[in-house]
């Protein structure tokens, strides 16, 4: 999880569009069917780091009842997300090639 | 004070010195926690239960503060510099104290019936080697004070990471013990003649390093505790809800 948080955050922000931190963590938990139930506060340092790397951008949304920081993907972030997705698919294919058949055999 | 406010106070203390980034994450944390508590209340929890649930799910303030510093490149390097700076300041101050104690011991003139306490200035001579010790004490203590003040300013205004409570406390106590050891190596105090651990002595006694070094140890520990972020937040009496938001 630790090494994949950046990819998951980029994917969540990229797929759901501009969102604040609370919505991002809720979406992450919901889309992962509860598997990625990380301490919610830890996404903020990660979001700040991604912003410093230029992969996401943010602004204060003052239209809501409470002022909220809204994050969105940058063009550089979109490119990084596409590259990381491809890396992950390749990695997953490799893992599945090794474990997938064995799992099928064990349970078949 | 609600649990959310207590948590935000704690986070505020741990983010001391992080400037605008710290203020921003604090504002985000408050928004997040209040939204989470509100949602939990909608699901039927009482207000206190909802706040507890929100804080628990948010995670440790220490972890978040550490990750924030790391995110802004101020992680290990800043903390190592901070601890080194603190230890240098405490060491210089302890050295100043040791010199002062040495000067006192060297300059003490026991006058039967006249010198009841350590604090009587007429009981000291201030010539020769004593003056050298006093000069050294002033230089070392002044250097230590300048280092500690400079570090405090750097933590407060320049984003230098504050030391962890345990590290600062351990450093302070170790330095105090080192000073105590130097004192013990210099003279074996006649404990039976001392009052209050050697701070006050009868004329027949000699100045003991025990009192001075024990006092230095307490001061070092106090400096270390004052250095901890948690103490700072309590002392400042600030709550995030009353502070400015960037």
mmCIF file of C-alpha atoms in Angstrom:
data_model
loop_
_atom_site.group_PDB
_atom_site.id
_atom_site.type_symbol
_atom_site.label_atom_id
_atom_site.label_comp_id
_atom_site.label_asym_id
_atom_site.label_seq_id
_atom_site.Cartn_x
_atom_site.Cartn_y
_atom_site.Cartn_z
ATOM 1 C CA UNK A 1 0.000 0.000 0.000
ATOM 2 C CA UNK A 2 2.765 2.371 1.033
ATOM 3 C CA UNK A 3 4.485 2.260 -2.331
ATOM 4 C CA UNK A 4 1.266 2.520 -4.296
ATOM 5 C CA UNK A 5 -0.431 5.409 -2.509
ATOM 6 C CA UNK A 6 0.722 7.937 -5.097
ATOM 7 C CA UNK A 7 -0.756 5.880 -7.936
ATOM 8 C CA UNK A 8 -4.037 5.366 -6.072
ATOM 9 C CA UNK A 9 -4.365 9.063 -5.256
ATOM 10 C CA UNK A 10 -3.580 10.112 -8.813
ATOM 11 C CA UNK A 11 -6.112 7.612 -10.127
ATOM 12 C CA UNK A 12 -8.780 8.727 -7.680
ATOM 13 C CA UNK A 13 -8.276 12.423 -8.382
ATOM 14 C CA UNK A 14 -8.018 11.754 -12.107
ATOM 15 C CA UNK A 15 -11.148 9.637 -12.317
ATOM 16 C CA UNK A 16 -13.423 11.557 -9.990
ATOM 17 C CA UNK A 17 -12.328 15.025 -11.045
ATOM 18 C CA UNK A 18 -11.507 17.918 -8.719
ATOM 19 C CA UNK A 19 -12.179 16.928 -5.113
ATOM 20 C CA UNK A 20 -11.193 17.832 -1.580
ATOM 21 C CA UNK A 21 -9.289 15.514 0.730
ATOM 22 C CA UNK A 22 -12.292 14.082 2.544
ATOM 23 C CA UNK A 23 -13.993 13.179 -0.718
ATOM 24 C CA UNK A 24 -10.785 11.667 -2.091
ATOM 25 C CA UNK A 25 -10.311 9.349 0.892
ATOM 26 C CA UNK A 26 -14.005 8.398 0.825
ATOM 27 C CA UNK A 27 -13.753 7.581 -2.870
ATOM 28 C CA UNK A 28 -10.557 5.606 -2.300
ATOM 29 C CA UNK A 29 -12.225 3.514 0.392
ATOM 30 C CA UNK A 30 -15.416 3.006 -1.586
ATOM 31 C CA UNK A 31 -13.747 2.093 -4.871
ATOM 32 C CA UNK A 32 -11.413 -0.357 -3.165
ATOM 33 C CA UNK A 33 -14.438 -1.987 -1.483
ATOM 34 C CA UNK A 34 -12.961 -1.118 1.895
ATOM 35 C CA UNK A 35 -9.618 -2.805 1.268
ATOM 36 C CA UNK A 36 -7.631 0.437 1.402
ATOM 37 C CA UNK A 37 -8.792 1.712 4.758
ATOM 38 C CA UNK A 38 -5.737 3.785 5.599
ATOM 39 C CA UNK A 39 -5.480 6.428 8.345
ATOM 40 C CA UNK A 40 -7.298 9.261 6.656
ATOM 41 C CA UNK A 41 -4.930 12.021 7.691
ATOM 42 C CA UNK A 42 -1.989 10.427 5.953
ATOM 43 C CA UNK A 43 -3.302 11.339 2.514
ATOM 44 C CA UNK A 44 -2.668 15.038 3.111
ATOM 45 C CA UNK A 45 1.138 14.801 3.275
ATOM 46 C CA UNK A 46 0.928 12.602 0.165
ATOM 47 C CA UNK A 47 -1.283 15.134 -1.624
ATOM 48 C CA UNK A 48 1.095 17.951 -0.681
ATOM 49 C CA UNK A 49 4.048 15.936 -1.963
ATOM 50 C CA UNK A 50 2.305 15.209 -5.258
ATOM 51 C CA UNK A 51 1.512 18.891 -5.594
ATOM 52 C CA UNK A 52 5.141 19.819 -5.006
ATOM 53 C CA UNK A 53 6.051 17.361 -7.751
ATOM 54 C CA UNK A 54 3.641 19.141 -10.075
ATOM 55 C CA UNK A 55 1.374 16.127 -10.554
ATOM 56 C CA UNK A 56 -1.668 17.710 -8.950
ATOM 57 C CA UNK A 57 -2.718 21.295 -8.312
ATOM 58 C CA UNK A 58 -5.011 22.761 -5.695
ATOM 59 C CA UNK A 59 -6.953 25.847 -4.735
ATOM 60 C CA UNK A 60 -9.212 26.972 -1.922
ATOM 61 C CA UNK A 61 -12.893 26.520 -2.654
ATOM 62 C CA UNK A 62 -14.668 29.305 -0.821
ATOM 63 C CA UNK A 63 -18.105 28.592 -2.251
ATOM 64 C CA UNK A 64 -18.834 25.847 0.280
ATOM 65 C CA UNK A 65 -19.957 26.467 3.852
ATOM 66 C CA UNK A 66 -16.408 25.695 4.953
ATOM 67 C CA UNK A 67 -13.340 26.721 2.993
ATOM 68 C CA UNK A 68 -11.900 23.612 1.400
ATOM 69 C CA UNK A 69 -8.765 22.775 -0.538
ATOM 70 C CA UNK A 70 -9.720 21.193 -3.851
ATOM 71 C CA UNK A 71 -7.238 19.035 -5.749
ATOM 72 C CA UNK A 72 -7.154 18.314 -9.466
ATOM 73 C CA UNK A 73 -4.835 16.468 -11.792
ATOM 74 C CA UNK A 74 -2.335 18.495 -13.856
ATOM 75 C CA UNK A 75 -1.308 17.533 -17.390
ATOM 76 C CA UNK A 76 1.955 16.231 -15.955
ATOM 77 C CA UNK A 77 -0.086 14.239 -13.459
ATOM 78 C CA UNK A 78 -2.180 12.731 -16.249
ATOM 79 C CA UNK A 79 0.969 11.610 -18.014
ATOM 80 C CA UNK A 80 2.439 10.192 -14.803
ATOM 81 C CA UNK A 81 -0.829 8.375 -14.066
ATOM 82 C CA UNK A 82 -0.870 6.764 -17.514
ATOM 83 C CA UNK A 83 2.751 5.642 -17.123
ATOM 84 C CA UNK A 84 2.198 4.303 -13.605
ATOM 85 C CA UNK A 85 -0.951 2.474 -14.726
ATOM 86 C CA UNK A 86 0.979 0.738 -17.456
ATOM 87 C CA UNK A 87 3.753 -0.172 -15.031
ATOM 88 C CA UNK A 88 1.181 -1.602 -12.636
ATOM 89 C CA UNK A 89 -0.574 -3.635 -15.341
ATOM 90 C CA UNK A 90 2.734 -5.080 -16.422
ATOM 91 C CA UNK A 91 3.632 -5.908 -12.819
ATOM 92 C CA UNK A 92 0.198 -7.420 -12.157
ATOM 93 C CA UNK A 93 0.441 -9.559 -15.298
ATOM 94 C CA UNK A 94 3.773 -10.898 -14.103
ATOM 95 C CA UNK A 95 2.507 -11.674 -10.607
ATOM 96 C CA UNK A 96 -0.614 -13.281 -11.984
ATOM 97 C CA UNK A 97 1.437 -15.411 -14.362
ATOM 98 C CA UNK A 98 3.287 -16.852 -11.384
ATOM 99 C CA UNK A 99 0.530 -17.053 -8.799
ATOM 100 C CA UNK A 100 -2.622 -17.157 -10.877
ATOM 101 C CA UNK A 101 -2.361 -20.732 -12.129
ATOM 102 C CA UNK A 102 -1.344 -22.011 -8.702
ATOM 103 C CA UNK A 103 -4.296 -20.298 -7.107
ATOM 104 C CA UNK A 104 -6.574 -21.749 -9.763
ATOM 105 C CA UNK A 105 -5.109 -25.196 -9.124
ATOM 106 C CA UNK A 106 -5.397 -24.892 -5.346
ATOM 107 C CA UNK A 107 -9.016 -23.903 -5.496
ATOM 108 C CA UNK A 108 -9.956 -25.762 -8.617
ATOM 109 C CA UNK B 1 -12.709 21.280 24.748
ATOM 110 C CA UNK B 2 -13.897 18.776 22.202
ATOM 111 C CA UNK B 3 -11.817 15.818 21.082
ATOM 112 C CA UNK B 4 -11.374 17.340 17.642
ATOM 113 C CA UNK B 5 -10.054 20.561 19.133
ATOM 114 C CA UNK B 6 -7.678 18.628 21.389
ATOM 115 C CA UNK B 7 -6.407 16.704 18.402
ATOM 116 C CA UNK B 8 -5.951 19.877 16.353
ATOM 117 C CA UNK B 9 -4.049 21.468 19.247
ATOM 118 C CA UNK B 10 -1.766 18.453 19.328
ATOM 119 C CA UNK B 11 -1.251 18.538 15.575
ATOM 120 C CA UNK B 12 -0.624 22.283 15.724
ATOM 121 C CA UNK B 13 2.101 21.714 18.295
ATOM 122 C CA UNK B 14 3.743 19.005 16.239
ATOM 123 C CA UNK B 15 3.668 21.164 13.118
ATOM 124 C CA UNK B 16 5.429 24.065 14.862
ATOM 125 C CA UNK B 17 7.835 25.792 12.518
ATOM 126 C CA UNK B 18 6.371 24.419 9.291
ATOM 127 C CA UNK B 19 4.925 27.786 8.287
ATOM 128 C CA UNK B 20 2.315 28.069 5.557
ATOM 129 C CA UNK B 21 2.377 24.346 4.770
ATOM 130 C CA UNK B 22 1.571 23.555 8.399
ATOM 131 C CA UNK B 23 -1.258 26.080 8.515
ATOM 132 C CA UNK B 24 -2.707 24.664 5.355
ATOM 133 C CA UNK B 25 -2.670 21.045 6.485
ATOM 134 C CA UNK B 26 -4.140 22.136 9.806
ATOM 135 C CA UNK B 27 -7.036 23.831 8.015
ATOM 136 C CA UNK B 28 -7.534 20.741 5.879
ATOM 137 C CA UNK B 29 -7.447 18.513 8.945
ATOM 138 C CA UNK B 30 -10.093 20.585 10.709
ATOM 139 C CA UNK B 31 -12.353 20.547 7.676
ATOM 140 C CA UNK B 32 -11.852 16.800 7.289
ATOM 141 C CA UNK B 33 -12.500 16.004 10.951
ATOM 142 C CA UNK B 34 -15.621 18.146 11.188
ATOM 143 C CA UNK B 35 -17.004 16.662 7.964
ATOM 144 C CA UNK B 36 -16.278 13.134 9.201
ATOM 145 C CA UNK B 37 -17.895 13.838 12.584
ATOM 146 C CA UNK B 38 -20.911 15.356 10.886
ATOM 147 C CA UNK B 39 -21.310 12.287 8.678
ATOM 148 C CA UNK B 40 -20.980 9.991 11.688
ATOM 149 C CA UNK B 41 -23.689 11.917 13.526
ATOM 150 C CA UNK B 42 -25.910 11.588 10.489
ATOM 151 C CA UNK B 43 -25.444 7.833 10.855
ATOM 152 C CA UNK B 44 -26.745 7.978 14.408
ATOM 153 C CA UNK B 45 -23.677 8.450 16.623
ATOM 154 C CA UNK B 46 -23.689 10.910 19.506
ATOM 155 C CA UNK B 47 -21.529 14.032 19.084
ATOM 156 C CA UNK B 48 -18.731 12.778 21.349
ATOM 157 C CA UNK B 49 -18.769 9.340 19.709
ATOM 158 C CA UNK B 50 -18.708 10.928 16.269
ATOM 159 C CA UNK B 51 -15.697 13.096 17.152
ATOM 160 C CA UNK B 52 -13.871 10.133 18.653
ATOM 161 C CA UNK B 53 -14.549 8.087 15.534
ATOM 162 C CA UNK B 54 -13.347 10.911 13.270
ATOM 163 C CA UNK B 55 -10.132 11.452 15.244
ATOM 164 C CA UNK B 56 -9.400 7.732 15.435
ATOM 165 C CA UNK B 57 -9.826 7.293 11.698
ATOM 166 C CA UNK B 58 -7.660 10.323 10.964
ATOM 167 C CA UNK B 59 -4.572 8.707 12.470
ATOM 168 C CA UNK B 60 -1.692 9.703 14.697
ATOM 169 C CA UNK B 61 -0.785 13.403 14.697
ATOM 170 C CA UNK B 62 2.874 12.448 15.130
ATOM 171 C CA UNK B 63 2.847 10.362 11.950
ATOM 172 C CA UNK B 64 1.079 13.054 9.948
ATOM 173 C CA UNK B 65 3.467 15.771 11.165
ATOM 174 C CA UNK B 66 6.474 13.586 10.352
ATOM 175 C CA UNK B 67 5.151 12.862 6.867
ATOM 176 C CA UNK B 68 4.453 16.559 6.332
ATOM 177 C CA UNK B 69 8.040 17.470 7.170
ATOM 178 C CA UNK B 70 9.266 14.716 4.875
ATOM 179 C CA UNK B 71 6.967 15.969 2.098
ATOM 180 C CA UNK B 72 8.626 19.358 2.285
ATOM 181 C CA UNK B 73 12.140 17.987 2.409
ATOM 182 C CA UNK B 74 12.624 18.886 6.030
ATOM 183 C CA UNK B 75 12.729 15.389 7.402
ATOM 184 C CA UNK B 76 15.809 13.708 8.690
ATOM 185 C CA UNK B 77 18.318 16.405 7.753
ATOM 186 C CA UNK B 78 16.379 19.130 9.517
ATOM 187 C CA UNK B 79 15.826 16.966 12.577
ATOM 188 C CA UNK B 80 19.475 15.918 12.758
ATOM 189 C CA UNK B 81 20.556 19.556 12.464
ATOM 190 C CA UNK B 82 18.056 20.482 15.149
ATOM 191 C CA UNK B 83 19.246 17.840 17.611
ATOM 192 C CA UNK B 84 22.913 18.659 16.942
ATOM 193 C CA UNK B 85 22.235 22.349 17.441
ATOM 194 C CA UNK B 86 20.377 21.680 20.694
ATOM 195 C CA UNK B 87 23.145 19.466 22.053
ATOM 196 C CA UNK B 88 25.831 22.004 21.144
ATOM 197 C CA UNK B 89 23.898 24.725 22.969
ATOM 198 C CA UNK B 90 23.314 22.582 26.035
ATOM 199 C CA UNK B 91 26.945 21.413 26.068
ATOM 200 C CA UNK B 92 28.247 24.984 25.938
ATOM 201 C CA UNK B 93 25.862 26.029 28.695
ATOM 202 C CA UNK B 94 26.873 23.043 30.813
ATOM 203 C CA UNK B 95 30.542 23.874 30.252
ATOM 204 C CA UNK B 96 29.870 27.423 31.401
ATOM 205 C CA UNK B 97 28.234 26.064 34.532
ATOM 206 C CA UNK B 98 31.170 23.759 35.192
ATOM 207 C CA UNK B 99 33.642 26.636 34.827
ATOM 208 C CA UNK B 100 31.572 28.730 37.183
ATOM 209 C CA UNK B 101 31.551 25.945 39.731
ATOM 210 C CA UNK B 102 35.301 25.559 39.326
ATOM 211 C CA UNK B 103 35.797 29.286 39.878
ATOM 212 C CA UNK B 104 33.656 29.109 42.977
ATOM 213 C CA UNK B 105 35.595 26.197 44.350
ATOM 214 C CA UNK B 106 38.936 27.812 43.596
ATOM 215 C CA UNK B 107 37.978 31.181 44.964
ATOM 216 C CA UNK B 108 36.220 30.022 48.101
ATOM 217 C CA UNK B 109 37.846 31.375 51.221
ATOM 218 C CA UNK B 110 36.530 29.747 54.293
ATOM 219 C CA UNK B 111 36.442 32.259 57.074
ATOM 220 C CA UNK B 112 35.450 30.700 60.333
ATOM 221 C CA UNK B 113 32.126 32.042 61.454
ATOM 222 C CA UNK B 114 31.899 34.551 58.591
ATOM 223 C CA UNK B 115 30.997 32.502 55.558
ATOM 224 C CA UNK B 116 27.687 30.896 56.268
ATOM 225 C CA UNK B 117 26.485 30.478 52.745
ATOM 226 C CA UNK B 118 27.681 30.008 49.224
ATOM 227 C CA UNK B 119 26.042 33.264 48.254
ATOM 228 C CA UNK B 120 28.209 35.605 50.363
ATOM 229 C CA UNK B 121 30.409 37.541 47.915
ATOM 230 C CA UNK B 122 32.983 38.467 50.594
ATOM 231 C CA UNK B 123 33.884 34.820 50.946
ATOM 232 C CA UNK B 124 35.500 34.667 47.520
ATOM 233 C CA UNK B 125 38.784 35.830 46.066
ATOM 234 C CA UNK B 126 38.666 36.821 42.424
ATOM 235 C CA UNK B 127 42.277 37.000 41.346
ATOM 236 C CA UNK B 128 44.507 34.867 39.135
ATOM 237 C CA UNK B 129 43.138 31.512 38.018
ATOM 238 C CA UNK B 130 39.713 32.325 39.386
ATOM 239 C CA UNK B 131 39.319 35.143 36.910
ATOM 240 C CA UNK B 132 40.298 32.819 34.085
ATOM 241 C CA UNK B 133 37.597 30.404 35.117
ATOM 242 C CA UNK B 134 35.046 33.197 35.355
ATOM 243 C CA UNK B 135 35.978 34.488 31.911
ATOM 244 C CA UNK B 136 35.693 30.970 30.521
ATOM 245 C CA UNK B 137 32.351 30.554 32.224
ATOM 246 C CA UNK B 138 31.003 33.753 30.708
ATOM 247 C CA UNK B 139 32.228 32.835 27.231
ATOM 248 C CA UNK B 140 30.903 29.259 27.359
ATOM 249 C CA UNK B 141 27.582 30.173 28.951
ATOM 250 C CA UNK B 142 27.140 33.090 26.543
ATOM 251 C CA UNK B 143 27.859 30.830 23.591
ATOM 252 C CA UNK B 144 25.409 28.261 24.897
ATOM 253 C CA UNK B 145 22.704 30.864 25.427
ATOM 254 C CA UNK B 146 23.269 32.303 21.938
ATOM 255 C CA UNK B 147 23.082 28.831 20.392
ATOM 256 C CA UNK B 148 19.890 27.930 22.245
ATOM 257 C CA UNK B 149 18.253 31.269 21.441
ATOM 258 C CA UNK B 150 19.264 31.001 17.799
ATOM 259 C CA UNK B 151 17.891 27.507 17.597
ATOM 260 C CA UNK B 152 14.613 28.516 19.208
ATOM 261 C CA UNK B 153 14.244 31.307 16.669
ATOM 262 C CA UNK B 154 15.093 28.917 13.832
ATOM 263 C CA UNK B 155 12.434 26.455 15.022
ATOM 264 C CA UNK B 156 9.881 29.183 15.550
ATOM 265 C CA UNK B 157 10.388 31.227 12.411
ATOM 266 C CA UNK B 158 12.627 29.383 9.926
ATOM 267 C CA UNK B 159 11.007 25.962 9.805
ATOM 268 C CA UNK B 160 13.731 24.018 11.610
ATOM 269 C CA UNK B 161 12.258 20.799 12.976
ATOM 270 C CA UNK B 162 11.828 20.748 16.743
ATOM 271 C CA UNK B 163 13.438 17.842 18.546
ATOM 272 C CA UNK B 164 11.430 14.891 19.623
ATOM 273 C CA UNK B 165 10.573 15.056 23.279
ATOM 274 C CA UNK B 166 12.499 11.917 24.194
ATOM 275 C CA UNK B 167 15.656 12.856 22.322
ATOM 276 C CA UNK B 168 15.798 16.365 23.772
ATOM 277 C CA UNK B 169 15.122 15.135 27.283
ATOM 278 C CA UNK B 170 17.733 12.396 27.005
ATOM 279 C CA UNK B 171 20.299 14.841 25.635
ATOM 280 C CA UNK B 172 19.625 17.281 28.461
ATOM 281 C CA UNK B 173 19.913 14.629 31.140
ATOM 282 C CA UNK B 174 23.053 13.125 29.635
ATOM 283 C CA UNK B 175 24.754 16.489 29.474
ATOM 284 C CA UNK B 176 23.758 17.198 33.042
ATOM 285 C CA UNK B 177 25.218 13.876 34.103
ATOM 286 C CA UNK B 178 28.438 14.587 32.202
ATOM 287 C CA UNK B 179 28.765 17.913 34.006
ATOM 288 C CA UNK B 180 28.077 16.110 37.258
ATOM 289 C CA UNK B 181 30.815 13.614 36.436
ATOM 290 C CA UNK B 182 33.325 16.387 35.758
ATOM 291 C CA UNK B 183 32.407 17.967 39.034
ATOM 292 C CA UNK B 184 32.826 14.728 40.913
ATOM 293 C CA UNK B 185 36.191 14.137 39.282
ATOM 294 C CA UNK B 186 37.376 17.576 40.411
ATOM 295 C CA UNK B 187 36.547 17.310 44.069
ATOM 296 C CA UNK B 188 35.126 14.832 46.490
ATOM 297 C CA UNK B 189 32.568 16.821 48.405
ATOM 298 C CA UNK B 190 32.067 16.250 52.111
ATOM 299 C CA UNK B 191 28.403 15.450 51.873
ATOM 300 C CA UNK B 192 27.838 15.389 55.598
ATOM 301 C CA UNK B 193 28.680 19.076 55.733
ATOM 302 C CA UNK B 194 26.317 20.075 53.003
ATOM 303 C CA UNK B 195 22.821 21.418 53.265
ATOM 304 C CA UNK B 196 20.293 20.907 50.498
ATOM 305 C CA UNK B 197 22.684 18.815 48.460
ATOM 306 C CA UNK B 198 25.541 21.291 48.602
ATOM 307 C CA UNK B 199 23.846 24.478 47.449
ATOM 308 C CA UNK B 200 24.463 25.922 50.898
ATOM 309 C CA UNK B 201 27.543 25.023 52.852
ATOM 310 C CA UNK B 202 28.853 25.632 56.298
ATOM 311 C CA UNK B 203 32.205 27.404 56.569
ATOM 312 C CA UNK B 204 34.122 24.236 57.218
ATOM 313 C CA UNK B 205 32.896 22.714 54.003
ATOM 314 C CA UNK B 206 34.101 23.228 50.487
ATOM 315 C CA UNK B 207 31.966 24.171 47.578
ATOM 316 C CA UNK B 208 30.547 21.061 46.079
ATOM 317 C CA UNK B 209 29.879 20.537 42.461
ATOM 318 C CA UNK B 210 26.911 18.432 43.363
ATOM 319 C CA UNK B 211 24.548 21.311 43.893
ATOM 320 C CA UNK B 212 25.685 23.207 40.827
ATOM 321 C CA UNK B 213 25.691 20.221 38.520
ATOM 322 C CA UNK B 214 22.376 18.936 39.821
ATOM 323 C CA UNK B 215 20.939 22.384 39.198
ATOM 324 C CA UNK B 216 22.404 22.372 35.690
ATOM 325 C CA UNK B 217 20.892 18.978 35.096
ATOM 326 C CA UNK B 218 17.475 20.269 36.094
ATOM 327 C CA UNK B 219 17.916 23.306 33.873
ATOM 328 C CA UNK B 220 18.982 21.160 30.934
ATOM 329 C CA UNK B 221 15.959 18.936 31.418
ATOM 330 C CA UNK B 222 13.716 22.009 31.666
ATOM 331 C CA UNK B 223 15.171 23.409 28.444
ATOM 332 C CA UNK B 224 14.570 20.066 26.778
ATOM 333 C CA UNK B 225 10.973 19.925 27.922
ATOM 334 C CA UNK B 226 10.383 23.515 26.877
ATOM 335 C CA UNK B 227 11.735 22.564 23.487
ATOM 336 C CA UNK B 228 9.103 19.929 22.885
ATOM 337 C CA UNK B 229 6.312 20.922 20.513
ATOM 338 C CA UNK B 230 3.578 19.672 22.802
ATOM 339 C CA UNK B 231 4.763 21.940 25.581
ATOM 340 C CA UNK B 232 4.975 24.834 23.171
ATOM 341 C CA UNK B 233 1.385 24.485 22.067
ATOM 342 C CA UNK B 234 0.135 24.391 25.630
ATOM 343 C CA UNK B 235 2.235 27.362 26.624
ATOM 344 C CA UNK B 236 1.074 29.382 23.669
ATOM 345 C CA UNK B 237 -2.537 28.606 24.552
ATOM 346 C CA UNK B 238 -3.467 28.708 20.907
ATOM 347 C CA UNK B 239 -6.113 26.634 19.308
ATOM 348 C CA UNK B 240 -6.333 26.232 15.578
ATOM 349 C CA UNK B 241 -9.855 27.532 15.564
ATOM 350 C CA UNK B 242 -8.682 30.808 17.037
ATOM 351 C CA UNK B 243 -5.565 31.128 14.934
ATOM 352 C CA UNK B 244 -5.146 32.425 11.439
ATOM 353 C CA UNK B 245 -5.483 30.167 8.496
ATOM 354 C CA UNK B 246 -3.341 30.371 5.431
#
